[in-house]
Amino acid sequence: RVEALFAKYAAEYKKKKKKAAAAAAAAEKPEKEKKKPQGEVRPPQLVVHREPEPGRGSTSMFCANGAMLLARVSPPRPEHEMDCDSDFAIGSFIPSPCNRSLEYHVLDKLGEGSFGNVYLCSMSSIYRGYAPRKVAMKVLKNNSRHLKHAVFEARALEVLSRAFNIAKPVFEREKQETAIVPLTSEDMSEFETPFLEYFDSFVFKCRPCIVAEFIDMTLLDMIRQTCDGGSARGGQSVWGDHRPGLPLEVVAHIGEQVMQQMVLMRLLGIVHCDVKLDNVLIRSAPDGEPIWKVEAKLADLGCAMFERDPIHKHVQSRYNRSPEAILGLHPYGCAIDMWSIGCMFVEMATRQPLFQSVDELHQLNVITSMLGPIPFEILNDAVIRGRGERILDFYEKLVIVE
């Protein structure tokens, strides 16, 4: 059934993409545009914005790829001085080094974490007078580890957006000029943009910035607001009952969209590595549609990696961590995301993690208590890879208790 699902959605999106490309080619006449040589692949271009140095007039430096970027960026000031938020204060304007006609006006601070901050910005054109549109700007901290994550996240967002987010032909747009500004999913019909729209990525004041589509609510926020005890209707559930989590119909509707995105990510060999309620963004149902007709999109690809590429060893949040990740059986595949999705579905319906624990050994204990013992082949592989001491400690305590 899983393979049939892969084949179904892969064929569906390939057909949509081919049809949209043919319609766009028939409508547009690129006479002035220079055609790229066949087979040429555009590198993930990033721009480093730096303060002017004595004897140099330019403040921007273009890099062809992430490796070159990491090699050439050396902050002129200590990292703790560069991590201040004064350059991204509310009301400030940030020019786009990649597209000099665009600038970002910081409107609000949406959140912060160990990686950095997320800001709500208004993306507008300086010269062409386009209507501003709201976007989310993720600003990471100034160190090499976060810079590596930013390079991969920007590249993954761009690849997924360009591969599977299908834009309408030009003749269906309101004006020809709007083709210059990237479209958001508000301009598309349902499921034509399964992934977040990618707009821009650059380094400003020695801090990596990624600009993507703005969605104002996470799946965790939705559960807290709409379920029993939430902020809506004086603490009563909007679903008409006293269940702690979402109805199964809503879980199935959101889960289908997340599974579609997982299928498409697997086609490109991308592993998310951090699927949880906080990393699923929810757009409210359109006017006239049932309240459960929401749109769900996976977000935060900072921990993502290509399948069979051991770029990260410690992945996933503990409650949603798969046995392979606990035992350190990397390189990981898309199977660890499927484990996290299953755990997330249960938490959506019950508001309680399926496997609650205090550490990794306790996590293994909870998993084996519910699902049975871990297969010997997996344990043997873990011992070979150097995780044998932890496994022996776990089973020694388990035998003593029993």
Tab-separated table of C-alpha atoms in Angstrom:
chain	number	residue	atom	x	y	z
A	1	ARG	CA	0.000	0.000	0.000
A	2	VAL	CA	2.860	2.357	0.754
A	3	GLU	CA	4.502	1.723	-2.604
A	4	ALA	CA	1.170	2.265	-4.339
A	5	LEU	CA	0.828	5.582	-2.511
A	6	PHE	CA	4.298	6.621	-3.657
A	7	ALA	CA	3.510	5.758	-7.270
A	8	LYS	CA	0.123	7.474	-7.195
A	9	TYR	CA	1.280	10.839	-5.914
A	10	ALA	CA	4.509	10.808	-7.879
A	11	ALA	CA	2.589	10.313	-11.120
A	12	GLU	CA	0.003	12.912	-10.128
A	13	TYR	CA	2.538	15.645	-9.401
A	14	LYS	CA	4.626	14.857	-12.470
A	15	LYS	CA	1.513	15.146	-14.636
A	16	LYS	CA	0.532	18.475	-13.008
A	17	LYS	CA	4.037	19.842	-13.381
A	18	LYS	CA	4.269	18.836	-17.045
A	19	LYS	CA	0.869	20.353	-17.834
A	20	ALA	CA	1.665	23.626	-16.071
A	21	ALA	CA	5.058	23.892	-17.777
A	22	ALA	CA	3.487	23.355	-21.205
A	23	ALA	CA	0.833	26.012	-20.572
A	24	ALA	CA	3.397	28.497	-19.284
A	25	ALA	CA	5.668	27.899	-22.282
A	26	ALA	CA	2.786	28.491	-24.682
A	27	ALA	CA	1.753	31.720	-22.957
A	28	GLU	CA	5.168	33.295	-22.462
A	29	LYS	CA	7.478	34.478	-25.236
A	30	PRO	CA	10.957	34.839	-23.755
A	31	GLU	CA	12.475	36.818	-26.637
A	32	LYS	CA	14.762	39.005	-24.556
A	33	GLU	CA	15.814	36.332	-22.138
A	34	LYS	CA	19.012	34.445	-22.779
A	35	LYS	CA	18.583	30.715	-22.884
A	36	LYS	CA	20.806	28.706	-20.589
A	37	PRO	CA	22.855	25.919	-22.162
A	38	GLN	CA	21.115	22.586	-21.956
A	39	GLY	CA	22.113	20.627	-18.901
A	40	GLU	CA	23.323	23.665	-16.970
A	41	VAL	CA	22.349	23.612	-13.305
A	42	ARG	CA	22.163	26.843	-11.345
A	43	PRO	CA	24.235	26.561	-8.163
A	44	PRO	CA	22.711	27.506	-4.815
A	45	GLN	CA	23.807	31.154	-4.951
A	46	LEU	CA	24.220	32.929	-1.647
A	47	VAL	CA	25.236	36.497	-0.976
A	48	VAL	CA	27.385	37.646	1.909
A	49	HIS	CA	26.570	41.160	3.099
A	50	ARG	CA	29.551	42.766	4.812
A	51	GLU	CA	30.549	46.157	6.088
A	52	PRO	CA	32.692	48.165	3.617
A	53	GLU	CA	36.393	47.674	4.148
A	54	PRO	CA	39.054	50.371	3.582
A	55	GLY	CA	39.840	50.601	-0.108
A	56	ARG	CA	36.773	48.600	-1.143
A	57	GLY	CA	33.478	50.045	-2.228
A	58	SER	CA	31.379	46.893	-2.450
A	59	THR	CA	29.453	45.617	0.562
A	60	SER	CA	28.227	42.332	-0.934
A	61	MET	CA	30.113	39.211	-1.933
A	62	PHE	CA	28.566	36.560	-4.174
A	63	CYS	CA	29.403	32.906	-3.515
A	64	ALA	CA	28.547	30.047	-5.840
A	65	ASN	CA	27.899	27.460	-3.167
A	66	GLY	CA	27.876	26.776	0.525
A	67	ALA	CA	31.428	25.403	0.642
A	68	MET	CA	32.832	28.594	-0.862
A	69	LEU	CA	30.684	30.625	1.509
A	70	LEU	CA	32.018	28.820	4.573
A	71	ALA	CA	35.578	29.214	3.344
A	72	ARG	CA	35.373	32.957	2.728
A	73	VAL	CA	33.227	34.243	5.596
A	74	SER	CA	35.281	35.354	8.570
A	75	PRO	CA	33.380	37.695	10.918
A	76	PRO	CA	35.416	40.835	11.678
A	77	ARG	CA	33.967	40.969	15.205
A	78	PRO	CA	33.449	38.328	17.920
A	79	GLU	CA	30.435	36.086	17.509
A	80	HIS	CA	28.651	37.250	20.654
A	81	GLU	CA	28.754	40.835	19.379
A	82	MET	CA	27.347	39.807	16.010
A	83	ASP	CA	24.440	37.860	17.515
A	84	CYS	CA	22.668	40.940	18.847
A	85	ASP	CA	19.211	41.637	17.434
A	86	SER	CA	19.696	45.366	16.889
A	87	ASP	CA	20.132	44.851	13.134
A	88	PHE	CA	16.753	43.078	13.034
A	89	ALA	CA	14.801	45.391	15.338
A	90	ILE	CA	11.112	45.894	14.642
A	91	GLY	CA	10.712	48.650	12.080
A	92	SER	CA	14.126	48.190	10.471
A	93	PHE	CA	14.619	47.635	6.731
A	94	ILE	CA	16.821	44.850	5.343
A	95	PRO	CA	17.843	45.044	1.670
A	96	SER	CA	17.999	41.847	-0.359
A	97	PRO	CA	21.523	41.366	-1.753
A	98	CYS	CA	20.225	38.752	-4.230
A	99	ASN	CA	17.537	41.013	-5.707
A	100	ARG	CA	18.414	44.656	-5.288
A	101	SER	CA	14.844	45.764	-6.067
A	102	LEU	CA	13.485	43.957	-2.988
A	103	GLU	CA	13.683	44.898	0.661
A	104	TYR	CA	12.266	43.459	3.855
A	105	HIS	CA	10.549	45.527	6.533
A	106	VAL	CA	10.674	43.809	9.948
A	107	LEU	CA	7.151	43.859	11.422
A	108	ASP	CA	7.314	41.526	14.407
A	109	LYS	CA	9.318	38.823	16.134
A	110	LEU	CA	7.508	35.501	15.778
A	111	GLY	CA	9.720	33.328	17.952
A	112	GLU	CA	13.201	32.355	19.041
A	113	GLY	CA	15.105	29.184	19.734
A	114	SER	CA	18.543	27.663	20.010
A	115	PHE	CA	19.090	28.186	16.264
A	116	GLY	CA	18.199	31.902	16.214
A	117	ASN	CA	15.057	33.971	15.655
A	118	VAL	CA	12.118	34.092	13.235
A	119	TYR	CA	10.709	37.462	12.146
A	120	LEU	CA	7.558	38.513	10.345
A	121	CYS	CA	8.562	40.777	7.473
A	122	SER	CA	6.893	42.636	4.653
A	123	MET	CA	8.567	41.923	1.303
A	124	SER	CA	8.191	44.815	-1.121
A	125	SER	CA	9.797	46.166	-4.268
A	126	ILE	CA	11.684	49.443	-4.046
A	127	TYR	CA	11.393	50.433	-7.700
A	128	ARG	CA	8.395	48.623	-9.181
A	129	GLY	CA	5.748	49.420	-6.567
A	130	TYR	CA	4.356	45.911	-6.075
A	131	ALA	CA	1.928	45.310	-3.247
A	132	PRO	CA	3.877	44.108	-0.170
A	133	ARG	CA	3.377	40.530	0.966
A	134	LYS	CA	4.072	39.019	4.362
A	135	VAL	CA	6.948	36.551	4.616
A	136	ALA	CA	8.810	34.760	7.397
A	137	MET	CA	12.536	35.448	7.776
A	138	LYS	CA	14.575	32.898	9.717
A	139	VAL	CA	17.761	34.473	11.107
A	140	LEU	CA	20.299	31.970	12.422
A	141	LYS	CA	23.136	32.539	14.850
A	142	ASN	CA	26.608	33.486	13.708
A	143	ASN	CA	28.650	30.279	13.868
A	144	SER	CA	29.831	27.663	11.412
A	145	ARG	CA	27.404	24.958	12.592
A	146	HIS	CA	24.311	27.093	12.033
A	147	LEU	CA	25.736	28.359	8.753
A	148	LYS	CA	26.028	24.784	7.474
A	149	HIS	CA	22.427	24.130	8.501
A	150	ALA	CA	21.308	27.325	6.767
A	151	VAL	CA	23.028	26.362	3.513
A	152	PHE	CA	21.325	22.955	3.439
A	153	GLU	CA	17.928	24.299	4.553
A	154	ALA	CA	17.932	27.023	1.905
A	155	ARG	CA	18.951	24.546	-0.783
A	156	ALA	CA	16.351	21.970	0.311
A	157	LEU	CA	13.569	24.578	0.422
A	158	GLU	CA	14.515	25.837	-3.016
A	159	VAL	CA	14.673	22.341	-4.527
A	160	LEU	CA	11.334	21.251	-3.037
A	161	SER	CA	9.619	24.512	-3.934
A	162	ARG	CA	10.828	24.501	-7.531
A	163	ALA	CA	10.201	20.789	-8.042
A	164	PHE	CA	6.692	20.405	-6.635
A	165	ASN	CA	5.080	23.831	-6.106
A	166	ILE	CA	3.262	24.299	-9.404
A	167	ALA	CA	2.668	27.913	-10.453
A	168	LYS	CA	-0.245	28.948	-12.629
A	169	PRO	CA	0.439	30.055	-16.212
A	170	VAL	CA	1.022	33.760	-16.774
A	171	PHE	CA	-2.289	34.293	-18.585
A	172	GLU	CA	-4.149	33.217	-15.426
A	173	ARG	CA	-2.452	35.872	-13.313
A	174	GLU	CA	-4.059	39.227	-12.823
A	175	LYS	CA	-1.160	41.203	-14.290
A	176	GLN	CA	1.893	40.312	-16.315
A	177	GLU	CA	4.156	42.310	-13.987
A	178	THR	CA	3.321	40.195	-10.944
A	179	ALA	CA	5.294	37.315	-12.449
A	180	ILE	CA	8.481	38.964	-11.169
A	181	VAL	CA	7.438	38.619	-7.522
A	182	PRO	CA	7.234	34.983	-6.300
A	183	LEU	CA	3.711	33.683	-5.839
A	184	THR	CA	2.498	32.453	-2.477
A	185	SER	CA	0.222	29.521	-1.836
A	186	GLU	CA	-2.656	32.002	-1.422
A	187	ASP	CA	-2.573	32.356	-5.228
A	188	MET	CA	-2.767	28.591	-5.794
A	189	SER	CA	-5.513	26.032	-5.529
A	190	GLU	CA	-5.434	23.264	-2.934
A	191	PHE	CA	-2.321	21.021	-2.885
A	192	GLU	CA	-0.664	22.855	-5.815
A	193	THR	CA	1.939	24.130	-3.351
A	194	PRO	CA	2.571	21.251	-0.927
A	195	PHE	CA	5.758	22.843	0.426
A	196	LEU	CA	6.580	26.263	1.801
A	197	GLU	CA	7.320	28.779	-0.933
A	198	TYR	CA	11.016	29.690	-0.970
A	199	PHE	CA	11.861	33.324	-1.744
A	200	ASP	CA	15.404	34.262	-0.763
A	201	SER	CA	18.550	33.331	1.203
A	202	PHE	CA	21.540	35.490	2.039
A	203	VAL	CA	23.910	36.500	4.822
A	204	PHE	CA	23.219	39.890	6.405
A	205	LYS	CA	25.566	41.302	9.050
A	206	CYS	CA	27.290	37.899	9.178
A	207	ARG	CA	24.023	36.114	10.066
A	208	PRO	CA	22.404	33.604	7.660
A	209	CYS	CA	18.860	34.575	6.628
A	210	ILE	CA	16.238	32.422	4.899
A	211	VAL	CA	13.017	33.968	3.579
A	212	ALA	CA	10.010	31.713	3.026
A	213	GLU	CA	6.229	31.712	3.010
A	214	PHE	CA	4.530	32.992	6.172
A	215	ILE	CA	1.941	30.851	7.963
A	216	ASP	CA	0.938	32.163	11.364
A	217	MET	CA	0.004	28.973	13.248
A	218	THR	CA	1.633	25.662	14.088
A	219	LEU	CA	-0.157	22.376	14.611
A	220	LEU	CA	0.601	22.615	18.330
A	221	ASP	CA	-1.023	26.078	18.442
A	222	MET	CA	-4.089	24.733	16.651
A	223	ILE	CA	-4.525	21.927	19.180
A	224	ARG	CA	-4.107	24.287	22.124
A	225	GLN	CA	-6.611	26.790	20.731
A	226	THR	CA	-9.356	24.495	19.434
A	227	CYS	CA	-9.403	21.486	21.752
A	228	ASP	CA	-10.892	21.128	25.225
A	229	GLY	CA	-9.192	23.536	27.623
A	230	GLY	CA	-7.956	25.799	24.811
A	231	SER	CA	-8.348	29.532	24.350
A	232	ALA	CA	-11.351	29.304	21.987
A	233	ARG	CA	-14.955	29.359	23.286
A	234	GLY	CA	-13.942	29.936	26.877
A	235	GLY	CA	-11.959	26.726	27.134
A	236	GLN	CA	-14.509	24.504	25.379
A	237	SER	CA	-13.612	22.450	22.331
A	238	VAL	CA	-14.663	23.878	18.962
A	239	TRP	CA	-15.233	20.308	17.764
A	240	GLY	CA	-18.378	19.884	19.862
A	241	ASP	CA	-17.094	17.335	22.373
A	242	HIS	CA	-14.763	17.067	25.340
A	243	ARG	CA	-12.003	15.052	23.711
A	244	PRO	CA	-8.488	16.248	24.651
A	245	GLY	CA	-7.145	16.234	21.090
A	246	LEU	CA	-8.306	16.564	17.510
A	247	PRO	CA	-11.089	14.403	16.026
A	248	LEU	CA	-9.863	11.484	13.953
A	249	GLU	CA	-11.293	13.067	10.783
A	250	VAL	CA	-9.076	16.117	11.297
A	251	VAL	CA	-6.075	13.920	12.135
A	252	ALA	CA	-6.649	12.002	8.889
A	253	HIS	CA	-7.013	15.215	6.835
A	254	ILE	CA	-3.803	16.746	8.188
A	255	GLY	CA	-1.999	13.410	8.148
A	256	GLU	CA	-2.781	12.872	4.471
A	257	GLN	CA	-1.140	16.183	3.568
A	258	VAL	CA	1.941	15.445	5.690
A	259	MET	CA	2.217	11.994	4.114
A	260	GLN	CA	2.007	13.511	0.628
A	261	GLN	CA	4.930	15.773	1.476
A	262	MET	CA	6.877	12.831	2.896
A	263	VAL	CA	6.321	10.923	-0.348
A	264	LEU	CA	7.650	13.810	-2.427
A	265	MET	CA	10.635	14.355	-0.124
A	266	ARG	CA	11.515	10.678	-0.440
A	267	LEU	CA	11.516	11.006	-4.233
A	268	LEU	CA	14.367	13.514	-3.820
A	269	GLY	CA	16.024	11.526	-1.019
A	270	ILE	CA	15.528	14.220	1.646
A	271	VAL	CA	15.053	13.188	5.291
A	272	HIS	CA	13.385	15.801	7.527
A	273	CYS	CA	14.818	14.406	10.808
A	274	ASP	CA	12.626	16.555	13.095
A	275	VAL	CA	8.934	15.879	12.443
A	276	LYS	CA	6.832	17.104	15.385
A	277	LEU	CA	3.809	19.285	16.152
A	278	ASP	CA	5.893	22.466	16.299
A	279	ASN	CA	7.261	21.902	12.790
A	280	VAL	CA	3.917	21.533	10.991
A	281	LEU	CA	2.410	24.874	9.959
A	282	ILE	CA	-1.365	25.231	9.640
A	283	ARG	CA	-3.288	27.685	7.454
A	284	SER	CA	-6.933	28.170	8.431
A	285	ALA	CA	-9.700	26.916	6.162
A	286	PRO	CA	-10.938	29.362	3.482
A	287	ASP	CA	-14.233	31.176	3.987
A	288	GLY	CA	-17.195	28.932	3.352
A	289	GLU	CA	-15.226	25.727	3.942
A	290	PRO	CA	-15.568	23.463	7.012
A	291	ILE	CA	-13.310	24.403	9.911
A	292	TRP	CA	-11.324	21.179	9.566
A	293	LYS	CA	-10.366	21.948	5.934
A	294	VAL	CA	-7.012	23.364	6.961
A	295	GLU	CA	-3.778	23.316	4.976
A	296	ALA	CA	-0.704	21.718	6.567
A	297	LYS	CA	2.920	22.182	5.519
A	298	LEU	CA	6.143	20.831	6.972
A	299	ALA	CA	8.598	23.481	8.123
A	300	ASP	CA	12.066	23.813	9.675
A	301	LEU	CA	14.424	21.828	7.459
A	302	GLY	CA	17.429	22.928	9.511
A	303	CYS	CA	18.049	19.354	10.690
A	304	ALA	CA	17.263	17.778	7.320
A	305	MET	CA	19.776	15.798	5.289
A	306	PHE	CA	19.943	13.621	2.228
A	307	GLU	CA	19.160	9.951	2.652
A	308	ARG	CA	22.211	7.822	3.438
A	309	ASP	CA	24.266	10.968	4.076
A	310	PRO	CA	25.509	10.978	7.710
A	311	ILE	CA	25.602	14.765	8.060
A	312	HIS	CA	23.885	14.558	11.492
A	313	LYS	CA	24.326	11.846	14.101
A	314	HIS	CA	21.900	13.105	16.763
A	315	VAL	CA	18.490	13.784	15.236
A	316	GLN	CA	14.797	14.027	16.220
A	317	SER	CA	13.199	15.148	19.471
A	318	ARG	CA	13.331	12.491	22.180
A	319	TYR	CA	9.607	11.602	22.303
A	320	ASN	CA	9.534	11.113	18.514
A	321	ARG	CA	12.986	9.536	18.188
A	322	SER	CA	13.118	6.232	16.368
A	323	PRO	CA	15.039	3.196	17.698
A	324	GLU	CA	17.575	3.572	14.856
A	325	ALA	CA	18.341	7.128	15.968
A	326	ILE	CA	18.585	6.129	19.639
A	327	LEU	CA	20.994	3.325	18.793
A	328	GLY	CA	23.004	5.533	16.432
A	329	LEU	CA	22.477	3.340	13.357
A	330	HIS	CA	23.331	6.081	10.883
A	331	PRO	CA	23.288	6.822	7.971
A	332	TYR	CA	19.560	7.259	8.431
A	333	GLY	CA	16.805	6.892	5.868
A	334	CYS	CA	13.256	8.145	5.444
A	335	ALA	CA	12.042	5.421	7.829
A	336	ILE	CA	12.929	7.564	10.851
A	337	ASP	CA	10.505	10.235	9.592
A	338	MET	CA	7.740	7.634	9.331
A	339	TRP	CA	8.317	6.709	12.981
A	340	SER	CA	8.050	10.373	14.006
A	341	ILE	CA	4.867	10.822	11.958
A	342	GLY	CA	3.229	7.864	13.707
A	343	CYS	CA	4.129	9.296	17.117
A	344	MET	CA	2.822	12.701	16.039
A	345	PHE	CA	-0.533	11.277	14.877
A	346	VAL	CA	-1.120	9.746	18.311
A	347	GLU	CA	-0.218	13.023	20.021
A	348	MET	CA	-2.628	14.910	17.731
A	349	ALA	CA	-5.523	12.730	18.896
A	350	THR	CA	-4.628	12.372	22.587
A	351	ARG	CA	-2.458	15.448	23.358
A	352	GLN	CA	-0.069	13.037	25.063
A	353	PRO	CA	3.229	11.728	23.638
A	354	LEU	CA	3.074	8.052	22.758
A	355	PHE	CA	6.482	7.309	24.300
A	356	GLN	CA	7.191	9.566	27.302
A	357	SER	CA	10.637	9.218	28.826
A	358	VAL	CA	13.346	11.019	30.773
A	359	ASP	CA	16.339	9.828	28.728
A	360	GLU	CA	17.241	7.551	25.824
A	361	LEU	CA	17.520	4.364	27.903
A	362	HIS	CA	14.108	5.018	29.386
A	363	GLN	CA	12.830	5.709	25.864
A	364	LEU	CA	14.001	2.264	24.736
A	365	ASN	CA	12.348	0.719	27.772
A	366	VAL	CA	9.005	2.380	26.979
A	367	ILE	CA	9.202	1.368	23.307
A	368	THR	CA	10.022	-2.281	24.038
A	369	SER	CA	7.330	-2.458	26.719
A	370	MET	CA	4.712	-1.425	24.170
A	371	LEU	CA	6.003	-2.949	20.925
A	372	GLY	CA	8.070	-5.909	22.090
A	373	PRO	CA	11.822	-6.583	22.073
A	374	ILE	CA	14.145	-4.997	19.548
A	375	PRO	CA	15.242	-7.493	16.853
A	376	PHE	CA	18.620	-9.130	17.462
A	377	GLU	CA	19.973	-7.943	14.090
A	378	ILE	CA	19.458	-4.309	15.074
A	379	LEU	CA	21.075	-4.823	18.479
A	380	ASN	CA	24.049	-6.610	16.914
A	381	ASP	CA	24.471	-3.762	14.430
A	382	ALA	CA	24.383	-1.251	17.298
A	383	VAL	CA	27.115	-3.165	19.159
A	384	ILE	CA	29.301	-3.213	16.040
A	385	ARG	CA	28.859	0.555	15.651
A	386	GLY	CA	30.077	1.251	19.183
A	387	ARG	CA	26.768	1.653	21.039
A	388	GLY	CA	27.101	-1.697	22.791
A	389	GLU	CA	27.778	-0.368	26.292
A	390	ARG	CA	24.529	1.570	26.414
A	391	ILE	CA	22.556	-1.373	25.063
A	392	LEU	CA	24.080	-3.758	27.597
A	393	ASP	CA	23.353	-1.300	30.411
A	394	PHE	CA	19.763	-1.063	29.250
A	395	TYR	CA	19.194	-4.824	29.077
A	396	GLU	CA	21.067	-5.472	32.330
A	397	LYS	CA	18.726	-3.110	34.185
A	398	LEU	CA	15.737	-4.601	32.380
A	399	VAL	CA	16.663	-8.169	33.387
A	400	ILE	CA	17.231	-7.152	37.011
A	401	VAL	CA	13.832	-5.451	37.169
A	402	GLU	CA	12.058	-8.434	35.643
